[in-house]
Amino acid sequence: MNYTFDFSVIWNNIGLFTAGAFVTIRLSLIAIAFGLILGIVGALFRTSENRFLNWLAIAYVEAIRNTPFLIQLFFIFFGLPNLGIKLTAEQAAILSLAVNFGAYSTEIVRAGVESIHKGQVEAGLALGFKPLSVFRYIVLTPALSNISPALVGQIILAVLFTSVVSQIAAEDLTFAGDYLNSRTFRSFEIYFTISLIYLAIVWLIKGLTYAIEKRFFEFAKYRR
């Protein structure tokens, strides 16, 4: 093997990697936040006795879970402008990631909601809790606690999915690596470094998720 490792390309362009990493983190956090809201709403629809809302949620979940994320991304970025809806690369990336994460989290949250015994809901209402308080403290909080491992796993996948948005020129970490590789051809050094940065980002967001989870559940437990 005559290959000579040269990581100077990394140190000389550290600002490019830093900027790309911050874009990746921003896209991930915003998309996960909106996607989780979609997931909670979708779970409410899935567990609703209203057949139309239930069907609507099923159609959404099936459409997203059974089509490639790349096609969803291309549809939003390249397809929607034909209908007069023009989005920047970053806006399209956030929307695609949020919609995709929302579909998967819908089923995860639904499983958590259905794990709560109906008797607990009836008891809460009998004690005078308002329906919103019952849902928040008696249904949603224990449900999220029950499904937190699966939800964290899906959050990690959502972070890794951000690497695909470079295909529409969203200037994330992968885009930065591709750009630099096309000019230096130091593929091993560049993609090895990117892998390490993604690993760090995943651990950062995973740690943030666990911290928020612990604080939220302890706070909710205290309030109850």
Coordinates of N, CA, C and O in Angstrom, one line a residue, residues 20-193:
G20 N -20.5 23.1 8.6 CA -21.3 21.9 8.2 C -21.9 21.2 9.3 O -23.1 20.8 9.3
A21 N -21.1 21.0 10.4 CA -21.6 20.3 11.6 C -22.7 21.1 12.3 O -23.7 20.6 12.7
F22 N -22.6 22.4 12.3 CA -23.6 23.3 13.0 C -24.9 23.2 12.2 O -26.0 23.2 12.7
V23 N -24.8 23.2 10.8 CA -26.0 23.1 10.0 C -26.7 21.8 10.2 O -27.9 21.7 10.4
T24 N -25.9 20.7 10.3 CA -26.4 19.4 10.6 C -27.2 19.3 11.9 O -28.3 18.8 12.0
I25 N -26.6 19.9 13.0 CA -27.2 20.0 14.3 C -28.5 20.8 14.3 O -29.5 20.4 14.8
R26 N -28.4 21.9 13.6 CA -29.6 22.8 13.5 C -30.8 22.1 12.8 O -31.9 22.1 13.2
L27 N -30.4 21.5 11.6 CA -31.5 20.8 10.9 C -32.1 19.6 11.7 O -33.3 19.4 11.7
S28 N -31.2 18.9 12.4 CA -31.7 17.8 13.2 C -32.6 18.2 14.3 O -33.7 17.7 14.5
L29 N -32.2 19.2 15.1 CA -33.0 19.6 16.3 C -34.3 20.2 15.8 O -35.4 19.9 16.4
I30 N -34.3 21.1 14.8 CA -35.6 21.6 14.3 C -36.5 20.6 13.8 O -37.7 20.5 14.1
A31 N -36.0 19.7 13.0 CA -36.8 18.6 12.3 C -37.4 17.7 13.4 O -38.5 17.3 13.3
I32 N -36.5 17.3 14.4 CA -37.0 16.4 15.4 C -38.1 17.0 16.3 O -39.1 16.4 16.6
A33 N -37.9 18.3 16.6 CA -39.0 19.0 17.4 C -40.3 19.1 16.6 O -41.4 18.7 17.2
F34 N -40.3 19.5 15.4 CA -41.6 19.5 14.6 C -42.1 18.1 14.3 O -43.3 17.8 14.3
G35 N -41.1 17.2 14.1 CA -41.5 15.8 13.8 C -42.2 15.1 15.0 O -43.2 14.4 14.9
L36 N -41.7 15.4 16.2 CA -42.3 14.9 17.4 C -43.7 15.4 17.6 O -44.6 14.7 18.0
I37 N -43.9 16.7 17.3 CA -45.3 17.3 17.4 C -46.2 16.6 16.4 O -47.3 16.2 16.7
L38 N -45.7 16.3 15.2 CA -46.5 15.6 14.2 C -46.8 14.2 14.7 O -47.9 13.7 14.5
G39 N -45.8 13.6 15.3 CA -46.0 12.2 15.9 C -47.0 12.1 16.9 O -47.9 11.2 17.0
I40 N -47.1 13.1 17.8 CA -48.1 13.2 18.9 C -49.5 13.4 18.3 O -50.4 12.7 18.7
V41 N -49.6 14.3 17.4 CA -50.9 14.6 16.7 C -51.3 13.3 15.9 O -52.5 12.9 16.0
G42 N -50.4 12.7 15.2 CA -50.7 11.5 14.5 C -51.1 10.4 15.4 O -52.1 9.6 15.0
A43 N -50.5 10.3 16.5 CA -50.9 9.2 17.5 C -52.3 9.5 18.0 O -53.1 8.5 18.2
L44 N -52.6 10.7 18.2 CA -54.0 11.1 18.7 C -55.0 10.7 17.6 O -56.1 10.2 17.9
F45 N -54.7 11.0 16.4 CA -55.6 10.6 15.3 C -55.7 9.1 15.1 O -56.8 8.6 14.9
R46 N -54.6 8.4 15.3 CA -54.6 6.9 15.2 C -55.4 6.3 16.3 O -56.0 5.2 16.1
T47 N -55.5 6.9 17.5 CA -56.2 6.3 18.6 C -57.6 6.9 18.7 O -58.3 6.6 19.6
S48 N -57.9 7.8 17.8 CA -59.2 8.5 17.8 C -60.4 7.5 17.3 O -60.1 6.6 16.5
E49 N -61.5 7.8 17.9 CA -62.7 7.0 17.4 C -63.3 7.6 16.2 O -64.2 7.0 15.5
N50 N -62.8 8.7 15.8 CA -63.2 9.3 14.5 C -62.6 8.6 13.3 O -61.3 8.6 13.2
R51 N -63.3 7.9 12.5 CA -62.8 7.1 11.5 C -62.0 7.9 10.4 O -61.0 7.4 9.9
F52 N -62.5 9.1 10.1 CA -61.8 9.9 9.1 C -60.4 10.3 9.6 O -59.4 10.2 8.9
L53 N -60.3 10.8 10.9 CA -59.0 11.1 11.4 C -58.0 9.9 11.5 O -56.9 10.0 11.2
N54 N -58.6 8.8 11.9 CA -57.9 7.5 11.9 C -57.3 7.1 10.6 O -56.2 6.8 10.4
W55 N -58.2 7.2 9.6 CA -57.8 6.9 8.2 C -56.7 7.9 7.7 O -55.8 7.5 7.0
L56 N -56.9 9.1 8.0 CA -55.9 10.2 7.6 C -54.5 9.9 8.2 O -53.5 10.0 7.4
A57 N -54.5 9.5 9.4 CA -53.2 9.2 10.1 C -52.6 7.9 9.5 O -51.4 7.9 9.2
I58 N -53.4 6.9 9.2 CA -52.9 5.7 8.6 C -52.3 6.0 7.2 O -51.2 5.5 6.8
A59 N -53.0 6.8 6.4 CA -52.6 7.1 5.1 C -51.2 7.8 5.1 O -50.3 7.6 4.3
Y60 N -51.1 8.8 6.0 CA -49.9 9.5 6.2 C -48.7 8.6 6.6 O -47.6 8.6 6.0
V61 N -48.9 7.8 7.6 CA -47.9 6.8 8.0 C -47.5 5.9 6.9 O -46.3 5.7 6.7
E62 N -48.4 5.3 6.2 CA -48.1 4.3 5.2 C -47.4 5.0 4.0 O -46.5 4.4 3.4
A63 N -47.8 6.2 3.7 CA -47.2 6.9 2.5 C -45.7 7.2 2.8 O -44.9 7.0 1.9
I64 N -45.4 7.6 4.0 CA -44.1 8.0 4.3 C -43.2 6.8 4.6 O -42.0 6.7 4.1
R65 N -43.7 5.8 5.3 CA -42.9 4.6 5.7 C -42.6 3.7 4.6 O -41.7 2.9 4.7
N66 N -43.4 3.8 3.5 CA -43.2 2.9 2.4 C -42.7 3.5 1.1 O -42.8 3.0 0.0
T67 N -42.1 4.7 1.3 CA -41.4 5.4 0.2 C -40.0 5.8 0.7 O -39.8 6.1 1.8
P68 N -39.0 5.8 -0.2 CA -37.7 6.2 0.2 C -37.6 7.7 0.6 O -38.3 8.6 0.0
F69 N -36.8 7.9 1.6 CA -36.6 9.3 2.1 C -36.1 10.2 1.0 O -36.5 11.4 0.9
L70 N -35.2 9.7 0.2 CA -34.6 10.5 -0.9 C -35.7 11.0 -1.9 O -35.7 12.2 -2.3
I71 N -36.7 10.1 -2.2 CA -37.8 10.5 -3.1 C -38.6 11.6 -2.4 O -39.1 12.5 -3.0
Q72 N -38.9 11.4 -1.1 CA -39.7 12.4 -0.4 C -39.0 13.8 -0.4 O -39.6 14.8 -0.6
L73 N -37.6 13.8 -0.2 CA -36.8 15.0 -0.3 C -36.9 15.6 -1.7 O -37.1 16.9 -1.8
F74 N -36.8 14.8 -2.7 CA -36.8 15.4 -4.1 C -38.2 15.9 -4.4 O -38.4 16.9 -5.1
F75 N -39.2 15.2 -3.9 CA -40.6 15.6 -4.2 C -40.9 17.0 -3.6 O -41.4 17.9 -4.2
I76 N -40.4 17.2 -2.3 CA -40.6 18.5 -1.7 C -39.8 19.6 -2.3 O -40.3 20.7 -2.5
F77 N -38.5 19.3 -2.6 CA -37.7 20.4 -3.2 C -37.9 20.6 -4.6 O -37.9 21.8 -5.1
F78 N -38.1 19.6 -5.4 CA -38.2 19.8 -6.9 C -39.7 19.7 -7.4 O -40.0 20.3 -8.4
G79 N -40.5 19.0 -6.6 CA -41.9 18.8 -7.1 C -42.8 19.9 -6.7 O -43.6 20.4 -7.5
L80 N -42.7 20.4 -5.4 CA -43.6 21.4 -4.9 C -43.6 22.7 -5.6 O -44.6 23.4 -5.8
P81 N -42.4 23.1 -6.1 CA -42.3 24.4 -6.9 C -43.3 24.4 -8.1 O -43.7 25.5 -8.5
N82 N -43.6 23.2 -8.7 CA -44.5 23.2 -9.8 C -45.9 23.5 -9.3 O -46.8 23.9 -10.2
L83 N -46.2 23.5 -8.0 CA -47.5 23.9 -7.5 C -47.4 25.3 -6.9 O -48.4 25.7 -6.3
G84 N -46.3 25.9 -7.1 CA -46.1 27.3 -6.6 C -45.6 27.4 -5.2 O -45.5 28.5 -4.6
I85 N -45.1 26.3 -4.7 CA -44.5 26.3 -3.3 C -43.0 26.1 -3.4 O -42.5 25.0 -3.7
K86 N -42.3 27.2 -3.3 CA -40.9 27.2 -3.4 C -40.2 27.3 -2.1 O -40.5 28.2 -1.3
L87 N -39.3 26.4 -1.8 CA -38.6 26.3 -0.6 C -37.1 26.4 -0.8 O -36.6 25.9 -1.8
T88 N -36.4 27.0 0.1 CA -34.9 26.9 0.0 C -34.5 25.5 0.3 O -35.3 24.7 0.8
A89 N -33.2 25.2 0.1 CA -32.7 23.8 0.3 C -32.8 23.5 1.8 O -33.2 22.3 2.1
E90 N -32.5 24.4 2.7 CA -32.6 24.1 4.1 C -34.0 24.0 4.6 O -34.3 23.1 5.4
Q91 N -34.9 24.8 4.0 CA -36.4 24.6 4.4 C -36.9 23.3 3.9 O -37.6 22.6 4.7
A92 N -36.6 22.9 2.7 CA -37.0 21.6 2.2 C -36.4 20.5 3.0 O -37.1 19.5 3.2
A93 N -35.2 20.6 3.4 CA -34.5 19.6 4.2 C -35.3 19.4 5.6 O -35.6 18.3 6.0
I94 N -35.6 20.5 6.2 CA -36.2 20.5 7.5 C -37.6 19.9 7.4 O -38.0 19.0 8.2
L95 N -38.4 20.3 6.4 CA -39.7 19.8 6.1 C -39.7 18.3 5.9 O -40.5 17.5 6.4
S96 N -38.8 17.8 5.0 CA -38.7 16.4 4.7 C -38.3 15.6 5.9 O -38.9 14.5 6.2
L97 N -37.4 16.0 6.7 CA -36.9 15.3 7.8 C -38.0 15.3 8.9 O -38.3 14.2 9.5
A98 N -38.7 16.4 9.1 CA -39.8 16.4 10.1 C -41.0 15.5 9.7 O -41.5 14.8 10.5
V99 N -41.4 15.6 8.4 CA -42.5 14.7 8.0 C -42.1 13.2 8.1 O -42.9 12.4 8.5
N100 N -40.9 12.9 7.7 CA -40.4 11.5 7.8 C -40.4 11.1 9.3 O -40.9 10.0 9.6
F101 N -39.8 11.9 10.1 CA -39.7 11.5 11.6 C -41.0 11.4 12.2 O -41.3 10.6 13.0
G102 N -41.9 12.3 11.8 CA -43.3 12.4 12.3 C -44.0 11.1 12.0 O -44.8 10.6 12.9
A103 N -43.9 10.5 10.8 CA -44.6 9.3 10.5 C -44.1 8.1 11.3 O -44.9 7.3 11.9
Y104 N -42.8 8.0 11.5 CA -42.3 6.9 12.3 C -42.6 7.1 13.8 O -42.9 6.1 14.5
S105 N -42.5 8.3 14.3 CA -42.8 8.6 15.7 C -44.3 8.4 16.0 O -44.7 8.2 17.1
T106 N -45.2 8.6 15.0 CA -46.6 8.4 15.2 C -46.9 7.0 15.7 O -47.6 6.8 16.7
E107 N -46.3 6.0 15.1 CA -46.5 4.6 15.5 C -45.9 4.3 16.8 O -46.4 3.6 17.6
I108 N -44.7 4.9 17.1 CA -44.1 4.7 18.4 C -44.9 5.3 19.5 O -45.1 4.7 20.5
V109 N -45.3 6.6 19.3 CA -46.1 7.2 20.3 C -47.5 6.5 20.5 O -48.0 6.4 21.6
R110 N -48.1 6.1 19.4 CA -49.3 5.4 19.5 C -49.2 4.1 20.4 O -50.1 3.8 21.2
A111 N -48.1 3.4 20.2 CA -47.9 2.2 21.0 C -47.8 2.6 22.5 O -48.3 1.9 23.3
G112 N -47.2 3.7 22.8 CA -47.1 4.2 24.1 C -48.4 4.6 24.7 O -48.8 4.2 25.8
V113 N -49.2 5.3 23.9 CA -50.5 5.7 24.3 C -51.4 4.5 24.6 O -52.2 4.5 25.6
E114 N -51.4 3.5 23.8 CA -52.2 2.3 23.9 C -51.8 1.5 25.1 O -52.5 0.6 25.5
S115 N -50.6 1.7 25.6 CA -50.1 0.9 26.7 C -50.7 1.5 28.1 O -50.6 0.8 29.1
I116 N -51.3 2.6 28.0 CA -51.9 3.2 29.2 C -53.3 2.6 29.4 O -54.1 2.7 28.5
H117 N -53.6 2.1 30.5 CA -54.9 1.5 30.8 C -56.0 2.5 30.8 O -55.8 3.6 31.4
K118 N -57.1 2.2 30.2 CA -58.2 3.1 30.2 C -58.7 3.5 31.6 O -59.3 4.6 31.8
G119 N -58.5 2.6 32.5 CA -59.0 2.9 33.9 C -58.3 4.1 34.5 O -58.9 4.8 35.3
Q120 N -57.0 4.3 34.1 CA -56.3 5.5 34.6 C -56.9 6.7 34.1 O -57.0 7.7 34.8
V121 N -57.3 6.7 32.8 CA -57.9 7.9 32.2 C -59.3 8.2 32.9 O -59.6 9.3 33.3
E122 N -60.0 7.1 33.1 CA -61.3 7.3 33.8 C -61.2 7.8 35.2 O -62.0 8.6 35.7
A123 N -60.1 7.3 35.9 CA -59.9 7.8 37.3 C -59.5 9.2 37.3 O -60.0 10.0 38.2
G124 N -58.7 9.7 36.3 CA -58.3 11.1 36.3 C -59.5 12.0 36.0 O -59.7 13.0 36.7
L125 N -60.4 11.6 35.1 CA -61.6 12.4 34.9 C -62.5 12.4 36.1 O -63.1 13.4 36.4
A126 N -62.6 11.2 36.8 CA -63.4 11.2 38.0 C -62.9 12.1 39.1 O -63.7 12.6 39.9
L127 N -61.6 12.3 39.1 CA -61.0 13.1 40.1 C -61.1 14.6 39.8 O -60.7 15.5 40.6
G128 N -61.7 14.9 38.6 CA -61.9 16.3 38.3 C -60.8 16.9 37.4 O -60.8 18.1 37.1
F129 N -59.9 16.1 36.9 CA -58.9 16.6 35.9 C -59.6 17.0 34.6 O -60.5 16.3 34.2
K130 N -59.1 18.1 34.0 CA -59.6 18.4 32.7 C -59.0 17.5 31.7 O -58.0 16.9 31.9
P131 N -59.7 17.3 30.6 CA -59.3 16.3 29.5 C -57.8 16.6 29.1 O -57.0 15.6 28.9
L132 N -57.4 17.9 28.9 CA -56.1 18.2 28.5 C -55.1 17.8 29.6 O -54.0 17.3 29.2
S133 N -55.4 18.0 30.8 CA -54.5 17.6 31.9 C -54.4 16.1 32.0 O -53.3 15.5 32.3
V134 N -55.5 15.4 31.8 CA -55.5 13.9 31.8 C -54.6 13.4 30.7 O -53.7 12.5 30.9
F135 N -54.7 14.0 29.5 CA -53.8 13.6 28.4 C -52.4 13.9 28.7 O -51.5 13.0 28.5
R136 N -52.1 15.1 29.2 CA -50.7 15.5 29.4 C -50.0 14.7 30.5 O -48.9 14.2 30.3
Y137 N -50.7 14.5 31.7 CA -50.1 13.9 32.8 C -50.3 12.4 33.0 O -49.4 11.7 33.5
I138 N -51.5 12.0 32.6 CA -51.8 10.6 32.8 C -51.6 9.7 31.6 O -51.3 8.5 31.8
V139 N -51.7 10.3 30.4 CA -51.5 9.5 29.2 C -50.1 9.8 28.6 O -49.3 8.8 28.4
L140 N -49.9 11.0 28.2 CA -48.7 11.3 27.4 C -47.4 11.1 28.2 O -46.4 10.5 27.6
T141 N -47.3 11.6 29.4 CA -46.0 11.4 30.2 C -45.6 10.0 30.4 O -44.5 9.6 30.1
P142 N -46.5 9.1 30.9 CA -46.2 7.7 31.0 C -45.9 7.0 29.7 O -45.1 6.2 29.6
A143 N -46.7 7.4 28.7 CA -46.5 6.8 27.3 C -45.1 7.1 26.8 O -44.4 6.2 26.3
L144 N -44.7 8.4 26.9 CA -43.3 8.8 26.4 C -42.3 8.0 27.2 O -41.2 7.7 26.7
S145 N -42.5 7.9 28.5 CA -41.6 7.1 29.4 C -41.4 5.7 28.9 O -40.3 5.1 28.8
N146 N -42.6 5.1 28.5 CA -42.6 3.7 28.1 C -41.8 3.5 26.8 O -41.2 2.5 26.6
I147 N -42.0 4.5 25.9 CA -41.4 4.3 24.5 C -40.1 5.1 24.3 O -39.7 5.2 23.1
S148 N -39.6 5.6 25.3 CA -38.4 6.4 25.2 C -37.2 5.7 24.5 O -36.5 6.3 23.6
P149 N -36.9 4.4 24.8 CA -35.8 3.8 24.0 C -36.0 3.8 22.5 O -35.1 4.0 21.7
A150 N -37.3 3.4 22.1 CA -37.6 3.3 20.7 C -37.5 4.7 20.1 O -37.1 4.9 18.9
L151 N -38.0 5.7 20.8 CA -38.0 7.1 20.3 C -36.6 7.7 20.2 O -36.3 8.3 19.2
V152 N -35.7 7.4 21.1 CA -34.4 7.8 21.0 C -33.7 7.2 19.8 O -32.9 7.8 19.1
G153 N -34.0 5.9 19.6 CA -33.4 5.2 18.4 C -33.9 5.9 17.1 O -33.1 6.0 16.2
Q154 N -35.1 6.3 17.1 CA -35.6 7.0 15.9 C -35.0 8.3 15.7 O -34.8 8.8 14.6
I155 N -34.7 9.0 16.8 CA -34.1 10.3 16.8 C -32.7 10.2 16.2 O -32.3 11.0 15.4
I156 N -32.0 9.1 16.6 CA -30.6 8.9 16.1 C -30.7 8.7 14.5 O -29.9 9.3 13.8
L157 N -31.7 7.9 14.1 CA -31.8 7.7 12.6 C -32.1 9.0 11.9 O -31.6 9.3 10.8
A158 N -32.9 9.9 12.6 CA -33.3 11.2 12.0 C -32.0 12.0 11.8 O -31.8 12.7 10.8
V159 N -31.1 12.0 12.8 CA -29.9 12.7 12.7 C -29.0 12.2 11.5 O -28.5 13.0 10.8
L160 N -29.0 10.9 11.4 CA -28.2 10.3 10.3 C -28.8 10.6 9.0 O -28.1 10.6 8.0
F161 N -30.1 10.7 8.9 CA -30.8 11.0 7.7 C -30.4 12.3 7.1 O -30.6 12.6 5.9
T162 N -29.9 13.2 7.9 CA -29.5 14.5 7.5 C -28.4 14.5 6.4 O -28.3 15.4 5.6
S163 N -27.7 13.4 6.4 CA -26.6 13.3 5.4 C -27.1 13.2 4.0 O -26.4 13.6 3.0
V164 N -28.4 12.9 3.8 CA -29.0 12.8 2.5 C -29.3 14.1 1.9 O -29.4 14.3 0.7
V165 N -29.6 15.1 2.8 CA -30.0 16.4 2.3 C -28.9 17.2 1.5 O -29.2 18.2 0.8
S166 N -27.7 16.7 1.5 CA -26.7 17.3 0.7 C -27.0 17.1 -0.8 O -26.5 17.8 -1.7
Q167 N -27.9 16.2 -1.1 CA -28.3 15.9 -2.5 C -29.1 17.1 -3.1 O -29.2 17.2 -4.4
I168 N -29.6 17.9 -2.3 CA -30.3 19.1 -2.8 C -29.5 20.4 -2.5 O -30.0 21.5 -2.4
A169 N -28.2 20.2 -2.2 CA -27.3 21.3 -1.9 C -27.5 22.0 -0.6 O -27.2 23.2 -0.5
A170 N -28.2 21.3 0.4 CA -28.2 21.9 1.7 C -26.8 21.7 2.3 O -26.2 20.7 2.3
E171 N -26.3 22.8 2.8 CA -24.9 22.9 3.2 C -24.6 22.3 4.5 O -24.1 22.9 5.4
D172 N -24.9 21.0 4.6 CA -24.7 20.3 5.9 C -23.2 19.7 5.9 O -22.4 20.0 5.1
L173 N -23.0 18.8 6.9 CA -21.6 18.2 7.0 C -21.2 17.4 5.8 O -20.1 17.5 5.3
T174 N -22.1 16.6 5.3 CA -21.8 15.8 4.1 C -21.6 16.6 2.9 O -20.7 16.3 2.1
F175 N -22.3 17.7 2.8 CA -22.1 18.6 1.6 C -20.7 19.2 1.7 O -20.0 19.3 0.7
A176 N -20.3 19.6 2.9 CA -19.0 20.1 3.1 C -17.9 19.1 2.7 O -16.9 19.5 2.1
G177 N -18.1 17.9 3.1 CA -17.1 16.8 2.8 C -17.1 16.6 1.3 O -16.0 16.4 0.7
D178 N -18.2 16.5 0.7 CA -18.2 16.3 -0.8 C -17.6 17.4 -1.5 O -16.8 17.2 -2.5
Y179 N -17.8 18.6 -1.1 CA -17.2 19.8 -1.7 C -15.7 19.8 -1.6 O -15.0 20.0 -2.6
L180 N -15.2 19.5 -0.4 CA -13.8 19.4 -0.2 C -13.1 18.2 -0.9 O -12.0 18.4 -1.5
N181 N -13.8 17.1 -1.0 CA -13.3 15.9 -1.7 C -13.1 16.2 -3.2 O -12.2 15.7 -3.8
S182 N -14.1 16.9 -3.7 CA -14.0 17.2 -5.2 C -12.9 18.1 -5.6 O -12.5 18.1 -6.7
R183 N -12.3 18.7 -4.6 CA -11.1 19.6 -4.8 C -9.8 19.1 -4.4 O -8.7 19.5 -4.8
T184 N -9.8 18.2 -3.4 CA -8.6 17.7 -2.9 C -8.3 16.2 -3.1 O -7.2 15.7 -3.1
F185 N -9.4 15.5 -3.3 CA -9.4 14.0 -3.6 C -8.8 13.2 -2.4 O -8.2 12.1 -2.6
R186 N -8.8 13.8 -1.2 CA -8.4 13.1 0.0 C -9.6 12.4 0.6 O -10.0 12.7 1.7
S187 N -10.1 11.4 -0.1 CA -11.4 10.8 0.4 C -11.3 10.1 1.7 O -12.2 10.3 2.6
F188 N -10.2 9.4 1.9 CA -10.1 8.6 3.2 C -10.1 9.6 4.4 O -10.9 9.4 5.3
E189 N -9.3 10.6 4.4 CA -9.1 11.5 5.5 C -10.4 12.3 5.7 O -10.9 12.5 6.8
I190 N -11.1 12.7 4.6 CA -12.3 13.5 4.7 C -13.4 12.7 5.3 O -14.1 13.2 6.2
Y191 N -13.7 11.6 4.7 CA -14.9 10.8 5.1 C -14.6 10.1 6.5 O -15.6 9.8 7.2
F192 N -13.4 9.8 6.8 CA -13.1 9.3 8.1 C -13.4 10.4 9.2 O -14.0 10.1 10.2
T193 N -13.0 11.6 8.9 CA -13.2 12.7 9.8 C -14.7 13.0 9.9 O -15.3 13.2 11.0

